[in-house]
mmCIF file of C-alpha atoms in Angstrom:
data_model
loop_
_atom_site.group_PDB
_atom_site.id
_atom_site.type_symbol
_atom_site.label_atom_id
_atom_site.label_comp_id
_atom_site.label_asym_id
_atom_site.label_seq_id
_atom_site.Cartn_x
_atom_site.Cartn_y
_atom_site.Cartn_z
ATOM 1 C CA UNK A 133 124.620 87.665 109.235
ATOM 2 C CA UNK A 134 123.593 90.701 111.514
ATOM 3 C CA UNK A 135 120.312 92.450 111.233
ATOM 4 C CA UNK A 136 120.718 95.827 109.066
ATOM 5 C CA UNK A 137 119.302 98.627 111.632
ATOM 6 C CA UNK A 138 116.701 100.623 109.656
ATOM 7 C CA UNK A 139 117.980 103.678 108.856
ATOM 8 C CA UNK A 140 115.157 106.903 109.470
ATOM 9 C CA UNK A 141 117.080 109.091 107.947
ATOM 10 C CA UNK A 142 116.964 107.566 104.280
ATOM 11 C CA UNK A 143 113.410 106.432 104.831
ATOM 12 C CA UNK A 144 112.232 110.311 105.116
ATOM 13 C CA UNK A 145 114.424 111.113 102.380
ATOM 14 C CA UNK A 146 113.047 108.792 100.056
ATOM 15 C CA UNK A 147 109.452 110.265 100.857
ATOM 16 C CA UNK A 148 111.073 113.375 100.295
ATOM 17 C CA UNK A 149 111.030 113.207 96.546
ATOM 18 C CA UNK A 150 108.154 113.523 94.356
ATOM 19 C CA UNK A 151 108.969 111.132 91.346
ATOM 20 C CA UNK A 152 109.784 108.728 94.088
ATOM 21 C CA UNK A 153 105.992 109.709 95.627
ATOM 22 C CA UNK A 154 104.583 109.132 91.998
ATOM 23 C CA UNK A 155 106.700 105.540 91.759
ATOM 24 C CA UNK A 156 104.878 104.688 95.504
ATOM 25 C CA UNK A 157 101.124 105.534 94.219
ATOM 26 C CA UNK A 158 101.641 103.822 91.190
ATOM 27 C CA UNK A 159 102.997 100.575 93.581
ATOM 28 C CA UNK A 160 100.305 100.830 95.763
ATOM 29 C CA UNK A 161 98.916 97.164 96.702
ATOM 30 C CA UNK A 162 100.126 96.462 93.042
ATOM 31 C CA UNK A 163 103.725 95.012 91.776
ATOM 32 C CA UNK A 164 104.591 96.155 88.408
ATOM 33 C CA UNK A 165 107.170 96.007 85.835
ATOM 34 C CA UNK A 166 109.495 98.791 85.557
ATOM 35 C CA UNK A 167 108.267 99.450 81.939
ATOM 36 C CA UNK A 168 105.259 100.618 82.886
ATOM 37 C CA UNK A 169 106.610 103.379 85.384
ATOM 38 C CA UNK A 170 108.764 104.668 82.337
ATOM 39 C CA UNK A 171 105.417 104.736 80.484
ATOM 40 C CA UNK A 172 103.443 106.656 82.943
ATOM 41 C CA UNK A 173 105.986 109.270 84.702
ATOM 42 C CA UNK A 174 107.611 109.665 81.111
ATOM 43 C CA UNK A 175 111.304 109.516 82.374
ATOM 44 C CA UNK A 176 114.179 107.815 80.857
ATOM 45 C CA UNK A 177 114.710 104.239 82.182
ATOM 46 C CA UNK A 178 117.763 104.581 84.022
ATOM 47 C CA UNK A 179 116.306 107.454 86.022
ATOM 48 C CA UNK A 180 113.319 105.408 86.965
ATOM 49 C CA UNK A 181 115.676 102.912 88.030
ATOM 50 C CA UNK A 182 117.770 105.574 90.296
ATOM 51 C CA UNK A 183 114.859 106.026 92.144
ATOM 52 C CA UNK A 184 113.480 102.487 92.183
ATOM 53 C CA UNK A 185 116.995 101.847 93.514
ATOM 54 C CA UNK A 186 116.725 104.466 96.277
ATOM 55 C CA UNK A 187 113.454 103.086 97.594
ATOM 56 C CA UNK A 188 114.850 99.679 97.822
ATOM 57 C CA UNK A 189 117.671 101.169 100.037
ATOM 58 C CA UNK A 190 115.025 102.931 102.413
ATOM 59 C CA UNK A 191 113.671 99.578 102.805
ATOM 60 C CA UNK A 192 110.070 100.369 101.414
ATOM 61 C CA UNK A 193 110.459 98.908 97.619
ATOM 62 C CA UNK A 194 111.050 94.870 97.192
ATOM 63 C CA UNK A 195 112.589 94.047 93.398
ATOM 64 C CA UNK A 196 111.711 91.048 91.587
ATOM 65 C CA UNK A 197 113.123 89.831 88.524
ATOM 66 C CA UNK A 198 110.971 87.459 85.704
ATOM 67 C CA UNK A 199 113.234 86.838 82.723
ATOM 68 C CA UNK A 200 113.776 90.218 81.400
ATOM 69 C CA UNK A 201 111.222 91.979 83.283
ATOM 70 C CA UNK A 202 111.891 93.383 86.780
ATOM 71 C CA UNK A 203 108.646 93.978 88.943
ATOM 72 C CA UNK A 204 108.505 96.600 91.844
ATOM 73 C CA UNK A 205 106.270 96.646 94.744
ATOM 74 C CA UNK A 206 105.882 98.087 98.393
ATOM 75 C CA UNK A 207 106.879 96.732 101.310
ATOM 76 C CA UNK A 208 106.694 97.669 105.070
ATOM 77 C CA UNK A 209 109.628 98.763 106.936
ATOM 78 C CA UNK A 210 110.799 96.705 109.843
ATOM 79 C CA UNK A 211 110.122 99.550 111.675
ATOM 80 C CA UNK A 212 106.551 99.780 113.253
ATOM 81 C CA UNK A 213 106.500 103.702 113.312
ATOM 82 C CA UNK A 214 107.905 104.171 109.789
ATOM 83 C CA UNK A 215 105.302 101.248 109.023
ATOM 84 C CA UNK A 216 102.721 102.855 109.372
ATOM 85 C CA UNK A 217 103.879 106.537 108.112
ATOM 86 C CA UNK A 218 104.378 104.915 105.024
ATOM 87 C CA UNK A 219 100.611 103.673 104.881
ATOM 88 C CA UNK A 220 99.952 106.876 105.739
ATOM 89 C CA UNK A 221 101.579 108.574 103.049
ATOM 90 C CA UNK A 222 99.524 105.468 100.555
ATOM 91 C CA UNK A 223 96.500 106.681 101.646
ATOM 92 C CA UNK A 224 97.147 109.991 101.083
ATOM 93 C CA UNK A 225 98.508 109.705 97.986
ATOM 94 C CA UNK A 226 95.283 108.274 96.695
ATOM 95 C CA UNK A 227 93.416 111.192 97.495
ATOM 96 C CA UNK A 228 95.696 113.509 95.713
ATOM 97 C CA UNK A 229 94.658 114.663 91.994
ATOM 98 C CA UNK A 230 97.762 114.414 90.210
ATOM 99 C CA UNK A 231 98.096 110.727 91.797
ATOM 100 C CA UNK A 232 94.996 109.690 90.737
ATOM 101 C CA UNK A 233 95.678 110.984 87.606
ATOM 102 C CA UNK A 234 99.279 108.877 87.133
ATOM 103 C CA UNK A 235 96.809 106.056 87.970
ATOM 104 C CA UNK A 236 94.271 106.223 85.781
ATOM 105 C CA UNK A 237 97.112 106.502 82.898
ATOM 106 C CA UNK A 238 98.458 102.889 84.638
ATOM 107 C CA UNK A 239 94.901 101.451 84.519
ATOM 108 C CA UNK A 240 94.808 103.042 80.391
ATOM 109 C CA UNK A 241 97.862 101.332 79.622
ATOM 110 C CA UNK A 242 97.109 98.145 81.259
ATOM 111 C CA UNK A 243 93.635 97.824 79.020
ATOM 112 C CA UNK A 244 95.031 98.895 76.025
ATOM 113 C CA UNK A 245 99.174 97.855 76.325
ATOM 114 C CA UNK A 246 99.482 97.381 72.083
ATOM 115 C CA UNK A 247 98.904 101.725 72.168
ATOM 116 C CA UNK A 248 102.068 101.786 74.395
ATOM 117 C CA UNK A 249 105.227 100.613 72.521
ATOM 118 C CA UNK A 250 107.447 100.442 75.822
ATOM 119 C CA UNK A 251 104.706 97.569 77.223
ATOM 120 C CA UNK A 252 104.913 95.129 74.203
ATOM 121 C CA UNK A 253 105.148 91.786 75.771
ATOM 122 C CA UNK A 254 105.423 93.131 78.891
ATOM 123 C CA UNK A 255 103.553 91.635 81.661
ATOM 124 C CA UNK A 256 100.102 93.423 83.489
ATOM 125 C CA UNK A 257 100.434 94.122 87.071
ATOM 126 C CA UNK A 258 99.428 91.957 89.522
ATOM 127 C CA UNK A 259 97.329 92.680 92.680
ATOM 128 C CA UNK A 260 99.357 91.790 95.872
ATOM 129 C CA UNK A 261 97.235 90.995 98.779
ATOM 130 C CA UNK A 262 98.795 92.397 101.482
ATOM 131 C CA UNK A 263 101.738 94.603 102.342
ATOM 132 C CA UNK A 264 104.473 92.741 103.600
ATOM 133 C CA UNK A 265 107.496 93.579 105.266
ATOM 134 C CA UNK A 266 111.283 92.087 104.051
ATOM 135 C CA UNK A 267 112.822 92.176 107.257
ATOM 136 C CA UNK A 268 110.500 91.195 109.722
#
C-alpha cells in the first residue's frame, strides 16, 4: 500500500472552522465518545459527526469504536511542521474563554452524566497519555 502524502491544504482548513476548534479543545489529551460532544456544543449528531469526519480526513482526529459507542481523540500529523501547529493551536485553545468554558461543561457532565439524557450508559472519557501520530 503507498503512503497517503499529507495533504496541508485540508489540515488548515479543518483549523479553519470553529465547531471543529470547539471538537479539538474538548479532545485535548482526552478521547471521548461522540455523545458527549453532542451534549456540550449542542448540535445535532450527524453534524457533529460531519465534522468529526472532516478532522479524521486532515489527519488530526483517530476514531475508535466500543460496541455502540465511537470515541474521538487527537492525533499528530505525520507532518513535523503541521505537528506542532496543531499543539500550538491546543495550547491556545486552552487559554481561550469560551474553550474553557465548553470544558468545564465536559468536566459537569462527566460528574454528574444521570442530569444529561444523551450520556446514559455512555462511557467517561479517558485520559490518553500522550499524543500520538497514525501515520508515523
Amino acid at each position: 500500500m503507498a503512503k497517503q502524502t499529507f495533504n496541508v491544504e485540508r489540515f488548515f482548513q479543518a483549523l479553519g472552522d470553529n465547531t471543529r476548534l470547539r471538537l479539538l479543545n474538548l479532545m485535548g489529551d482526552q478521547e471521548i465518545c461522540v455523545c458527549y460532544f453532542v451534549e456540550i456544543l449542542g448540535g445535532p449528531q450527524p453534524r457533529i459527526s460531519r465534522h468529526l469526519a472532516y478532522l479524521r480526513s486532515a489527519g488530526i482526529v483517530a476514531a475508535r469504536r466500543e460496541g455502540k459507542w465511537m470515541h474521538y481523540r487527537v492525533v499528530l500529523p505525520p507532518h513535523i511542521g503541521a505537528a506542532q501547529i496543531l499543539k500550538q493551536t491546543l495550547g491556545w485553545l486552552k487559554e481561550e474563554r469560551a474553550m474553557q468554558s465548553d470544558r468545564a461543561r465536559l468536566t459537569k457532565a462527566c460528574c454528574t452524566p444521570a442530569k444529561y439524557p444523551l450520556l446514559d450508559g455512555a462511557p467517561l472519557p479517558t485520559t490518553i497519555q500522550e499524543l500520538s501520530c497514525e501515520v508515523c
